[in-house]
Amino acid sequence: MSNREVRVRFAPSPTGPLHMGGVRTALFNYLFAKRHGGKFILRIEDTDQTRFVPGAEEYIMESLAWCGISFDEGIREGGAFGPYRQSDRKSLYKQYSDQLVESGAAYMAFDTPEELETMRTKLETENAAIRQYNAGTRMGMRNSLSLSEAEVKTLLAAGTPYVVRFKLPNNEDIVINDIIRGEVTFNSLQLDDKVLFKSDGMPTYHLANVVDDYLMKISHVIRGEEWLPSMPLHVLLYRAFGWEAVMPEFAHLPLLLKPVGKGKLSKRDGDKMGFPVFPMQWKDPETGEFSRGYREDGYFAEAFVNLLALLGWNSGTEQEIFTMQALTELFGFDRVSKSGARFDPEKAKWFNHQYLQLKTDAELASLYQKFLQQKGIKVEESVLVKIVPHVKQRVNFVHEMWEQSAFFFVAPESYDEKSAKKNWKEQTPELMTKLAEVLEACTEFTANVTETTVKAWIEANQHGMGAVMNAFRLAIVGAPQGPHMFDIIEVLGKTETLKRLKKAIETIK
RNA sequence: GGUCCAUUCGUCUAGCGGUUAGGACACUAGAUUUUCAUUCUAGUAACAGGGGUUCGAUUCCCCUAUGGACUACCA
């Protein structure tokens, strides 16, 4: 690896919400930058004006901020290499395009979309081996290479729209080193003379990306595997510009695949299988349709980052839980795998479970209180601090604590029929009445004291643990669920406990 | 169709010529238990196939198969 300053960029296109695969690409860039004390840059690639989606740019920045992925330079952060939005750099690209045309590395093409379409279908029906617009076909098209100088002049004078195409070498092997994949070989005949500059006055991704990476002194291009096929074009561009000496190194990340079936992970999979594919909720400005997000679904940002980091990378140890800090110290491409990773929503939940257990009771109480507030339930945080430790290990998300602890806040309105049938026998009301007396007599209503007292009473009278406790649970909780009974009644307090017992005795038949 | 990339338990993965092929998620069983969970213990489960190279291949090479990506005046 060269010893120049590490400068990497995340270059999304603001055409919609950022997919979790995109977040992972950003994450790996960020980790690599931090690991090497380099800079991380956000560059917005919006050269296609027709695909602009309002709010997408903000969404990208907010999602990454939520994840704890920060930029050193970008449209908000500023920096010495700006502007960082390609539409704001528009005036810059034409000269580079012209430079290539002048040097003969590129040419002007006047073909209309219809003509291109005709060529493609013709080549397809002919079953031609090469269907690209390149050395094999370009002389049959209308461009500054096939037309005479006079014809080109006439077309230009008439204001005929044209694009600038890269002139690929004929039948040349291009061998490139990818940090993750090693040596990859392409032949120029299989590539095509890509459009570099569009007739609307904007550069295409290919030109803009190379020019900007050069101007921003990018040292490593880290992006998804879908870009691998255009790597040779980009390398050829660096050569054509004479920038090969400062060309960045390339690393193409494996893709995130669907949990089941074929293909890469898409929005549809999330809808179908009930998991988010976006970091945050997104409202489509056109349709008003909502897509769920990890944040809104109750995932901790740390858990989300952690699970993303392990999709395609591993530490080489058996450790699976990593803080962002730890990741920045350990991350390296030598441990990034080459093959695509199928996303497993079940394991995602497990990660959140792990992070939830790591939170302090006070933190969880505070988060849970916010959730309860939205539900219109007002509970003191001091009470929640007592409840949380009894339910946290049973849940993956803060909101799931509700179903595990609702009975703490609301006395049972009805009683689980199945459990009643099984546990509420003829002599149960009498037994519960006695139990109430035993509890009433407890001077201290802690779990410790009540448990010792009640158990002693059961034993002394040979009542049977199951007979008492199952009915007791039904009376207090209303269903066969929840934590340890004596922990529950300690939180409930003597008065409420006795009240519920009494009501159950009167109600359950 | 073409090009490129990939291929270890169902899934994420460790392995970098000699291992009882390891871990995690999920699953199953047992233990614990006042319910449901948790927890603990145990278990099922993989080198895509075929050729080489080698004393020896999961590991290196080739072919096949399968999967994926790309194949726009989109990124």
Coordinates of C-alpha atoms (C1' of nucleotides) in Angstrom, one line a residue:
Chain A
M1 CA 0.0 0.0 0.0
S2 CA 1.3 3.4 -0.9
N3 CA 2.1 5.7 2.0
R4 CA 0.1 8.7 0.8
E5 CA -2.6 10.2 3.0
V6 CA -5.7 8.0 3.1
R7 CA -8.7 9.9 1.6
V8 CA -11.8 7.9 0.9
R9 CA -15.3 9.0 -0.1
F10 CA -18.8 7.8 0.0
A11 CA -20.5 8.9 -3.1
P12 CA -24.3 8.2 -3.1
S13 CA -26.7 9.4 -5.6
P14 CA -29.7 11.2 -4.0
T15 CA -32.3 9.2 -5.8
G16 CA -34.1 7.8 -2.8
P17 CA -33.5 6.5 0.7
L18 CA -30.1 4.9 1.4
H19 CA -30.3 1.1 1.4
M20 CA -28.6 -0.8 4.2
G21 CA -26.1 -2.1 1.7
G22 CA -25.2 1.5 1.0
V23 CA -24.8 2.2 4.7
R24 CA -22.4 -0.7 4.9
T25 CA -20.4 0.7 2.1
A26 CA -20.2 4.0 3.9
L27 CA -19.3 2.2 7.1
F28 CA -16.4 0.3 5.5
N29 CA -15.1 3.5 4.0
Y30 CA -15.4 5.2 7.4
L31 CA -13.7 2.4 9.3
F32 CA -10.9 2.3 6.7
A33 CA -10.3 6.0 7.0
K34 CA -10.3 5.9 10.8
R35 CA -8.1 2.9 10.9
H36 CA -5.5 4.7 8.9
G37 CA -5.9 8.2 10.3
G38 CA -7.3 9.4 7.0
K39 CA -10.2 11.6 5.8
F40 CA -13.7 10.5 5.0
I41 CA -15.6 12.5 2.4
L42 CA -19.2 12.7 1.4
R43 CA -19.8 13.5 -2.2
I44 CA -23.2 13.7 -3.7
E45 CA -23.4 12.4 -7.2
D46 CA -26.4 14.0 -8.7
T47 CA -25.4 14.3 -12.3
D48 CA -28.7 12.8 -13.4
Q49 CA -31.2 15.6 -12.9
T50 CA -34.1 13.5 -14.0
R51 CA -33.7 11.2 -11.0
F52 CA -33.5 13.8 -8.3
V53 CA -35.7 13.0 -5.3
P54 CA -36.4 15.7 -2.8
G55 CA -35.3 14.8 0.7
A56 CA -33.0 12.1 -0.3
E57 CA -29.8 14.1 0.4
E58 CA -31.0 15.0 3.9
Y59 CA -32.0 11.4 4.5
I60 CA -28.6 10.1 3.6
M61 CA -26.9 12.5 5.9
E62 CA -29.3 11.9 8.8
S63 CA -29.1 8.2 8.5
L64 CA -25.3 8.1 8.6
A65 CA -25.3 10.5 11.5
W66 CA -27.7 8.2 13.3
C67 CA -25.2 5.4 12.8
G68 CA -22.4 7.4 14.1
I69 CA -20.7 7.6 10.8
S70 CA -19.3 11.1 10.4
F71 CA -17.5 12.9 7.6
D72 CA -14.5 15.1 7.6
E73 CA -15.5 16.8 4.4
G74 CA -18.8 17.1 2.7
I75 CA -21.7 19.4 1.7
R76 CA -22.4 20.2 5.4
E77 CA -18.8 19.9 6.7
G78 CA -17.2 21.9 3.9
G79 CA -13.5 21.3 3.1
A80 CA -10.7 22.4 0.9
F81 CA -11.8 20.3 -2.0
G82 CA -15.3 21.4 -2.5
P83 CA -17.9 21.9 -3.7
Y84 CA -19.0 18.4 -2.7
R85 CA -22.1 18.2 -4.8
Q86 CA -21.5 17.3 -8.4
S87 CA -24.3 19.6 -9.7
D88 CA -22.4 22.4 -8.0
R89 CA -19.3 21.3 -9.9
K90 CA -21.0 21.3 -13.2
S91 CA -18.8 23.9 -14.8
L92 CA -15.7 21.9 -14.0
Y93 CA -16.3 18.8 -16.1
K94 CA -16.5 20.2 -19.7
Q95 CA -12.9 21.1 -19.9
Y96 CA -11.9 17.6 -19.0
S97 CA -14.2 16.2 -21.6
D98 CA -12.7 18.6 -24.1
Q99 CA -9.2 17.7 -23.1
L100 CA -9.9 14.0 -24.0
V101 CA -11.5 14.9 -27.3
E102 CA -8.5 17.0 -28.2
S103 CA -6.0 14.3 -27.2
G104 CA -7.9 11.8 -29.3
A105 CA -8.9 9.7 -26.3
A106 CA -12.5 10.5 -26.8
Y107 CA -14.8 11.6 -29.6
M108 CA -18.1 13.1 -30.4
A109 CA -21.1 11.0 -31.2
F110 CA -24.2 12.2 -32.9
D111 CA -26.3 9.1 -32.8
T112 CA -29.9 9.5 -31.7
P113 CA -31.4 7.2 -29.1
E114 CA -33.4 5.6 -31.9
E115 CA -30.2 4.9 -33.9
L116 CA -28.6 3.4 -30.9
E117 CA -31.6 1.2 -30.2
T118 CA -31.6 0.1 -33.8
M119 CA -28.0 -0.9 -33.6
R120 CA -28.6 -2.9 -30.4
T121 CA -31.5 -4.9 -31.7
K122 CA -29.7 -5.5 -34.9
L123 CA -26.7 -6.9 -33.2
E124 CA -28.9 -8.9 -30.9
T125 CA -30.8 -10.6 -33.7
E126 CA -27.6 -11.2 -35.5
N127 CA -26.4 -12.9 -32.3
A128 CA -23.2 -10.9 -32.6
A129 CA -20.4 -11.8 -30.2
I130 CA -19.7 -8.1 -29.6
R131 CA -22.7 -5.9 -29.1
Q132 CA -20.9 -2.9 -27.6
Y133 CA -20.4 0.5 -29.1
N134 CA -16.6 0.1 -29.5
A135 CA -13.8 -0.6 -31.9
G136 CA -15.8 -3.3 -33.5
T137 CA -18.9 -1.2 -34.3
R138 CA -18.1 2.5 -33.9
M139 CA -17.2 3.1 -37.6
G140 CA -20.7 2.1 -38.5
M141 CA -22.2 4.8 -36.3
R142 CA -22.4 8.6 -36.7
N143 CA -19.5 10.1 -34.9
S144 CA -16.5 12.3 -35.3
L145 CA -14.4 9.2 -36.1
S146 CA -16.6 7.7 -38.8
L147 CA -17.8 11.0 -40.4
S148 CA -15.6 13.3 -42.4
E149 CA -14.3 16.5 -40.8
A150 CA -16.6 18.6 -43.0
E151 CA -19.7 16.6 -42.0
V152 CA -18.8 17.0 -38.3
K153 CA -18.4 20.7 -38.8
T154 CA -21.8 21.0 -40.4
L155 CA -23.5 19.0 -37.7
L156 CA -21.8 21.1 -35.0
A157 CA -22.7 24.4 -36.8
A158 CA -26.3 23.2 -37.0
G159 CA -26.3 22.8 -33.2
T160 CA -26.8 19.0 -33.4
P161 CA -26.8 17.5 -30.0
Y162 CA -24.0 15.2 -29.3
V163 CA -22.3 13.2 -26.6
V164 CA -18.7 12.6 -25.9
R165 CA -17.7 8.9 -25.9
F166 CA -14.5 7.4 -24.6
K167 CA -12.5 5.7 -27.3
L168 CA -11.6 2.3 -26.1
P169 CA -8.4 0.7 -27.3
N170 CA -9.0 -2.2 -29.7
N171 CA -8.5 -5.7 -28.2
E172 CA -6.4 -4.8 -25.2
D173 CA -6.2 -6.7 -22.0
I174 CA -6.5 -4.5 -18.9
V175 CA -5.2 -6.1 -15.8
I176 CA -6.1 -4.3 -12.6
N177 CA -5.5 -5.1 -9.0
D178 CA -8.5 -5.0 -6.7
I179 CA -7.6 -5.0 -3.0
I180 CA -10.2 -7.6 -2.1
R181 CA -10.2 -9.7 -5.3
G182 CA -6.7 -9.5 -6.4
E183 CA -5.8 -9.4 -10.1
V184 CA -8.8 -9.0 -12.4
T185 CA -8.4 -9.0 -16.2
F186 CA -10.7 -7.4 -18.8
N187 CA -10.5 -7.1 -22.5
S188 CA -11.4 -3.8 -24.1
L189 CA -13.4 -5.5 -26.8
Q190 CA -16.0 -6.5 -24.2
L191 CA -16.3 -3.0 -22.9
D192 CA -18.0 -0.2 -24.7
D193 CA -17.2 3.4 -25.6
K194 CA -19.0 4.8 -22.6
V195 CA -20.6 8.2 -22.8
L196 CA -18.5 10.6 -20.7
F197 CA -20.4 13.8 -21.4
K198 CA -24.1 13.9 -22.0
S199 CA -25.9 16.1 -24.5
D200 CA -27.6 17.9 -21.6
G201 CA -24.3 19.4 -20.6
M202 CA -23.7 17.2 -17.6
P203 CA -21.0 14.6 -17.3
T204 CA -21.9 10.9 -16.7
Y205 CA -21.0 9.2 -13.5
H206 CA -17.9 7.7 -15.1
L207 CA -16.3 11.0 -16.0
A208 CA -17.4 12.9 -12.9
N209 CA -16.3 10.2 -10.6
V210 CA -12.8 10.0 -12.0
V211 CA -12.3 13.7 -12.3
D212 CA -13.6 14.3 -8.8
D213 CA -11.6 11.5 -7.2
Y214 CA -8.5 12.9 -8.9
L215 CA -9.3 16.5 -7.8
M216 CA -10.2 15.4 -4.3
K217 CA -7.1 13.3 -4.0
I218 CA -8.9 10.2 -3.2
S219 CA -6.5 7.4 -2.3
H220 CA -8.9 4.4 -2.2
V221 CA -12.1 3.8 -4.0
I222 CA -14.3 1.5 -1.8
R223 CA -17.6 0.6 -3.4
G224 CA -20.0 -2.2 -4.1
E225 CA -19.3 -5.1 -6.4
E226 CA -21.8 -3.8 -8.9
W227 CA -19.1 -1.3 -9.9
L228 CA -16.5 -4.0 -10.7
P229 CA -17.4 -4.1 -14.4
S230 CA -16.7 -0.4 -14.8
M231 CA -13.4 -0.5 -13.1
P232 CA -11.4 -1.0 -16.4
L233 CA -13.1 2.1 -17.9
H234 CA -12.2 4.2 -14.9
V235 CA -8.6 2.9 -15.0
L236 CA -8.4 3.7 -18.7
L237 CA -9.7 7.2 -18.0
Y238 CA -6.9 7.8 -15.4
R239 CA -4.4 6.7 -18.0
A240 CA -6.0 8.9 -20.7
F241 CA -5.7 11.9 -18.4
G242 CA -2.2 11.0 -17.5
W243 CA -3.1 10.6 -13.8
E244 CA -2.2 7.0 -13.4
A245 CA 0.6 7.8 -10.9
V246 CA -2.0 9.1 -8.5
M247 CA -4.8 6.7 -9.4
P248 CA -6.6 5.4 -6.3
E249 CA -6.6 1.8 -5.3
F250 CA -9.8 -0.1 -5.8
A251 CA -11.7 -2.3 -3.4
H252 CA -15.0 -3.8 -4.5
L253 CA -17.2 -5.0 -1.6
P254 CA -19.3 -8.2 -1.8
L255 CA -23.1 -7.6 -2.1
L256 CA -25.8 -8.0 0.4
L257 CA -28.2 -10.7 -0.8
K258 CA -31.9 -11.6 -0.1
P259 CA -32.6 -13.7 3.0
V260 CA -34.3 -16.3 0.8
G261 CA -34.4 -16.7 -3.0
K262 CA -32.2 -15.2 -5.5
G263 CA -30.6 -11.8 -6.0
K264 CA -29.5 -8.8 -4.1
L265 CA -31.4 -7.5 -1.1
S266 CA -34.2 -5.1 -2.2
K267 CA -36.9 -3.0 -0.6
R268 CA -39.4 -5.6 -1.6
D269 CA -37.8 -8.3 0.6
G270 CA -38.2 -6.2 3.6
D271 CA -41.9 -5.6 2.9
K272 CA -42.4 -9.3 2.3
M273 CA -40.6 -10.7 5.2
G274 CA -41.2 -7.9 7.7
F275 CA -37.8 -6.4 8.3
P276 CA -36.4 -3.0 7.4
V277 CA -34.0 -2.5 4.6
F278 CA -33.5 1.2 5.3
P279 CA -31.7 2.7 8.3
M280 CA -34.5 5.1 8.9
Q281 CA -38.1 5.4 8.0
W282 CA -38.7 6.9 4.6
K283 CA -41.7 8.5 3.1
D284 CA -41.9 8.5 -0.6
P285 CA -42.5 12.1 -1.7
E286 CA -44.4 10.9 -4.8
T287 CA -46.6 8.2 -3.5
G288 CA -46.7 9.0 0.2
E289 CA -45.8 5.4 0.9
F290 CA -43.8 4.6 4.0
S291 CA -40.8 2.3 4.2
R292 CA -39.9 1.2 7.6
G293 CA -36.5 1.9 9.1
Y294 CA -34.2 0.2 11.7
R295 CA -34.3 3.3 13.8
E296 CA -38.1 3.4 14.0
D297 CA -38.3 -0.4 14.4
G298 CA -36.4 -0.1 17.7
Y299 CA -32.9 -1.0 16.7
F300 CA -30.0 0.6 18.5
A301 CA -27.7 2.3 16.1
E302 CA -24.8 0.4 17.7
A303 CA -26.5 -2.9 17.0
F304 CA -27.3 -1.9 13.4
V305 CA -23.7 -0.9 12.8
N306 CA -22.4 -4.0 14.4
L307 CA -24.5 -6.4 12.3
L308 CA -23.6 -4.5 9.1
A309 CA -19.9 -4.7 10.0
L310 CA -20.1 -8.5 10.2
L311 CA -21.8 -8.8 6.8
G312 CA -18.7 -9.4 4.7
W313 CA -16.1 -8.8 7.4
N314 CA -14.9 -10.6 10.4
S315 CA -12.3 -10.0 13.0
G316 CA -10.7 -13.5 12.7
T317 CA -11.7 -14.2 16.3
E318 CA -14.9 -15.6 17.7
Q319 CA -15.9 -12.2 19.0
E320 CA -19.1 -10.8 17.5
I321 CA -19.9 -7.8 19.5
F322 CA -17.9 -4.7 18.5
T323 CA -18.2 -1.0 19.3
M324 CA -17.5 1.4 16.6
Q325 CA -14.3 2.3 18.3
A326 CA -13.2 -1.4 18.3
L327 CA -14.1 -1.7 14.6
T328 CA -12.0 1.3 13.7
E329 CA -9.1 -0.4 15.3
L330 CA -9.6 -3.8 13.7
F331 CA -11.0 -3.2 10.3
G332 CA -9.0 -4.3 7.3
F333 CA -9.6 -5.5 3.7
D334 CA -7.6 -8.6 4.4
R335 CA -10.6 -9.9 6.3
V336 CA -13.3 -8.8 3.9
S337 CA -14.8 -11.8 2.1
K338 CA -15.2 -12.0 -1.6
S339 CA -18.7 -13.6 -1.9
G340 CA -22.0 -12.0 -1.3
A341 CA -23.6 -12.2 2.1
R342 CA -27.2 -13.3 2.6
F343 CA -28.8 -11.1 5.2
D344 CA -30.4 -12.9 8.1
P345 CA -33.1 -10.8 9.9
E346 CA -33.1 -13.2 12.8
K347 CA -29.5 -12.6 13.6
A348 CA -30.2 -8.9 13.3
K349 CA -32.6 -9.2 16.2
W350 CA -30.1 -11.2 18.1
F351 CA -27.6 -8.4 17.8
N352 CA -30.1 -5.9 19.2
H353 CA -30.9 -8.3 22.0
Q354 CA -27.2 -8.3 22.9
Y355 CA -27.0 -4.5 22.9
L356 CA -30.1 -4.3 25.0
Q357 CA -28.6 -6.5 27.7
L358 CA -25.6 -4.2 27.7
K359 CA -27.6 -1.1 28.6
T360 CA -28.0 -0.1 32.2
D361 CA -31.4 -0.4 33.9
A362 CA -31.5 3.3 34.1
E363 CA -30.9 3.8 30.4
L364 CA -33.6 1.2 29.6
A365 CA -36.0 2.7 32.1
S366 CA -35.6 6.0 30.4
L367 CA -36.1 4.6 26.9
Y368 CA -39.1 2.6 28.1
Q369 CA -40.6 5.6 29.7
K370 CA -40.5 7.5 26.4
F371 CA -42.3 4.5 24.8
L372 CA -44.9 4.4 27.5
Q373 CA -45.5 8.2 27.2
Q374 CA -46.4 7.7 23.6
K375 CA -48.9 5.1 24.7
G376 CA -50.3 7.6 27.2
I377 CA -49.1 5.8 30.2
K378 CA -47.4 7.8 32.9
V379 CA -45.0 5.9 35.1
E380 CA -42.2 7.1 37.3
E381 CA -38.8 6.2 36.0
S382 CA -37.9 5.0 39.5
V383 CA -40.6 2.3 39.1
L384 CA -39.4 1.4 35.7
V385 CA -35.9 0.9 37.0
K386 CA -37.3 -1.8 39.2
I387 CA -39.3 -3.5 36.4
V388 CA -36.7 -3.4 33.6
P389 CA -34.2 -5.9 35.1
H390 CA -36.9 -8.5 35.3
V391 CA -38.0 -8.3 31.7
K392 CA -35.0 -7.1 29.7
Q393 CA -33.5 -10.5 29.0
R394 CA -36.8 -11.7 27.6
V395 CA -36.9 -9.1 24.8
N396 CA -35.0 -7.9 21.7
F397 CA -36.4 -4.4 21.7
V398 CA -37.4 -1.8 24.2
H399 CA -41.0 -1.7 22.9
E400 CA -41.3 -5.5 23.4
M401 CA -41.0 -4.8 27.1
W402 CA -44.6 -3.7 27.0
E403 CA -46.0 -7.1 26.4
Q404 CA -43.8 -8.5 29.1
S405 CA -44.7 -5.9 31.7
A406 CA -48.1 -4.3 30.8
F407 CA -49.6 -6.0 33.9
F408 CA -47.4 -3.9 36.1
F409 CA -49.3 -0.9 35.0
V410 CA -52.7 -2.3 34.3
A411 CA -54.5 -4.8 36.5
P412 CA -55.9 -7.8 34.6
E413 CA -59.4 -7.1 33.2
S414 CA -59.8 -10.8 32.3
Y415 CA -58.1 -14.0 33.0
D416 CA -56.6 -16.5 30.6
E417 CA -59.2 -19.2 30.2
K418 CA -56.9 -22.0 29.6
S419 CA -54.8 -21.3 32.6
A420 CA -57.9 -20.7 34.7
K421 CA -59.3 -24.1 33.7
K422 CA -56.0 -25.7 34.6
N423 CA -55.0 -23.8 37.7
W424 CA -58.2 -22.5 39.3
K425 CA -59.7 -25.4 41.1
E426 CA -62.5 -25.7 43.5
Q427 CA -60.4 -25.1 46.6
T428 CA -58.4 -22.3 45.0
P429 CA -60.4 -19.4 46.2
E430 CA -60.0 -20.5 49.7
L431 CA -56.3 -21.1 49.2
M432 CA -55.9 -17.6 47.7
T433 CA -57.8 -16.1 50.6
K434 CA -55.4 -17.7 53.0
L435 CA -52.4 -16.6 50.8
A436 CA -53.8 -13.0 51.0
E437 CA -53.7 -13.3 54.8
V438 CA -50.1 -14.6 54.8
L439 CA -49.0 -11.7 52.5
E440 CA -51.0 -9.2 54.6
A441 CA -49.0 -10.2 57.6
C442 CA -45.7 -9.5 55.9
T443 CA -44.2 -6.4 57.6
E444 CA -41.7 -5.9 54.8
F445 CA -43.0 -6.4 51.3
T446 CA -39.7 -7.3 49.5
A447 CA -39.4 -10.3 47.2
N448 CA -37.0 -11.9 49.7
V449 CA -39.4 -11.6 52.6
T450 CA -42.6 -12.6 50.8
E451 CA -40.9 -15.5 49.1
T452 CA -39.5 -17.0 52.3
T453 CA -42.8 -16.4 54.1
V454 CA -45.1 -17.9 51.4
K455 CA -42.8 -20.8 50.8
A456 CA -42.7 -21.6 54.5
W457 CA -46.5 -21.4 54.6
I458 CA -46.9 -23.7 51.6
E459 CA -44.5 -26.2 53.0
A460 CA -46.0 -26.1 56.5
N461 CA -49.5 -26.8 55.1
Q462 CA -48.5 -29.1 52.3
H463 CA -50.3 -27.0 49.7
G464 CA -48.1 -27.8 46.8
M465 CA -46.0 -25.2 45.1
G466 CA -47.8 -25.5 41.7
A467 CA -51.3 -25.3 43.1
V468 CA -50.5 -22.0 44.9
M469 CA -48.2 -20.3 42.5
N470 CA -50.0 -20.9 39.3
A471 CA -53.2 -19.6 40.7
F472 CA -51.4 -16.7 42.3
R473 CA -49.9 -15.8 38.9
L474 CA -53.2 -16.0 37.2
A475 CA -54.7 -13.7 39.9
I476 CA -52.0 -11.1 39.7
V477 CA -50.9 -11.2 36.0
G478 CA -54.1 -12.6 34.4
A479 CA -52.1 -15.0 32.3
P480 CA -49.4 -17.6 32.6
Q481 CA -46.5 -15.3 31.8
G482 CA -44.1 -12.8 33.3
P483 CA -41.1 -12.8 35.6
H484 CA -40.7 -14.3 39.0
M485 CA -43.9 -13.8 41.0
F486 CA -42.3 -12.4 44.1
D487 CA -40.4 -9.9 42.0
I488 CA -43.7 -8.8 40.5
I489 CA -45.5 -8.3 43.8
E490 CA -42.6 -6.4 45.2
V491 CA -42.9 -3.8 42.5
L492 CA -46.7 -3.9 42.7
G493 CA -46.7 -3.4 46.5
K494 CA -48.8 -4.9 49.1
T495 CA -52.0 -2.9 48.6
E496 CA -52.2 -3.6 44.8
T497 CA -51.3 -7.2 45.3
L498 CA -54.0 -7.8 47.8
K499 CA -56.5 -5.8 45.7
R500 CA -55.8 -8.0 42.7
L501 CA -56.0 -11.2 44.7
K502 CA -59.4 -10.2 46.1
K503 CA -60.7 -9.3 42.7
A504 CA -59.6 -12.6 41.2
I505 CA -61.2 -14.5 44.0
E506 CA -64.5 -12.8 43.3
T507 CA -64.2 -13.0 39.5
I508 CA -62.7 -16.3 38.4
K509 CA -65.2 -19.1 38.4
Chain B
rG1 C1' -26.4 -14.1 -25.2
rG2 C1' -21.6 -11.8 -23.6
rU3 C1' -18.0 -10.2 -19.8
rC4 C1' -16.4 -10.2 -14.9
rC5 C1' -16.8 -12.1 -9.9
rA6 C1' -17.9 -15.8 -6.4
rU7 C1' -18.9 -21.1 -4.2
rU8 C1' -17.2 -24.4 3.8
rC9 C1' -23.3 -26.5 8.2
rG10 C1' -30.3 -23.8 6.4
rU11 C1' -27.7 -18.5 7.3
rC12 C1' -23.1 -15.4 8.7
rU13 C1' -18.4 -17.2 8.9
rA14 C1' -13.0 -19.4 10.8
rG15 C1' -9.6 -22.2 8.0
rC16 C1' -4.4 -19.6 4.3
rG17 C1' -1.2 -28.4 2.2
rG18 C1' -1.5 -32.7 7.3
rU19 C1' -7.5 -30.2 12.0
rU20 C1' -12.0 -35.2 15.6
rA21 C1' -13.2 -29.0 9.6
rG22 C1' -14.0 -24.3 14.8
rG23 C1' -17.6 -20.4 16.4
rA24 C1' -22.3 -17.6 16.0
rC25 C1' -27.7 -17.3 14.5
rA26 C1' -31.7 -20.7 13.8
rC27 C1' -33.3 -25.6 15.1
rU28 C1' -33.7 -30.1 18.5
rA29 C1' -33.1 -32.5 23.3
rG30 C1' -32.0 -32.5 28.5
rA31 C1' -31.2 -29.7 33.1
rU32 C1' -33.3 -25.7 36.1
rU33 C1' -38.3 -23.7 37.1
rU34 C1' -44.4 -21.2 40.1
rU35 C1' -46.0 -19.7 34.1
rC36 C1' -43.6 -18.0 29.7
rA37 C1' -38.9 -16.9 28.8
rU38 C1' -33.9 -16.5 30.3
rU39 C1' -29.8 -19.4 31.7
rC40 C1' -26.7 -23.9 31.4
rU41 C1' -25.4 -28.5 29.0
rA42 C1' -25.7 -31.5 24.8
rG43 C1' -27.0 -32.6 19.8
rU44 C1' -28.3 -32.4 14.3
rA45 C1' -25.8 -30.0 10.3
rA46 C1' -20.9 -28.1 5.5
rC47 C1' -15.9 -28.2 2.2
rA48 C1' -20.9 -28.0 -5.3
rG49 C1' -19.0 -32.0 -8.9
rG50 C1' -15.0 -33.9 -11.9
rG51 C1' -10.0 -33.8 -13.3
rG52 C1' -5.0 -32.6 -12.2
rU53 C1' -0.3 -30.8 -8.9
rU54 C1' 1.5 -33.2 -4.4
rC55 C1' 3.7 -38.3 -0.1
rG56 C1' -0.9 -35.7 1.2
rA57 C1' -5.8 -31.5 -0.7
rU58 C1' -11.3 -27.7 2.2
rU59 C1' -6.7 -25.1 1.1
rC60 C1' -2.9 -24.6 -5.4
rC61 C1' -4.4 -25.1 -11.0
rC62 C1' -8.1 -26.4 -14.9
rC63 C1' -13.0 -27.8 -16.5
rU64 C1' -18.2 -28.2 -15.4
rA65 C1' -22.4 -26.8 -12.6
rU66 C1' -24.7 -23.2 -9.7
rG67 C1' -25.3 -18.2 -7.8
rG68 C1' -24.4 -13.0 -8.4
rA69 C1' -23.2 -8.4 -10.8
rC70 C1' -22.7 -5.7 -15.2
rU71 C1' -24.2 -5.2 -20.2
rA72 C1' -28.3 3.2 -20.6
rC73 C1' -27.0 10.2 -22.9
rC74 C1' -28.6 5.8 -14.4
rA75 C1' -25.7 5.9 -10.6

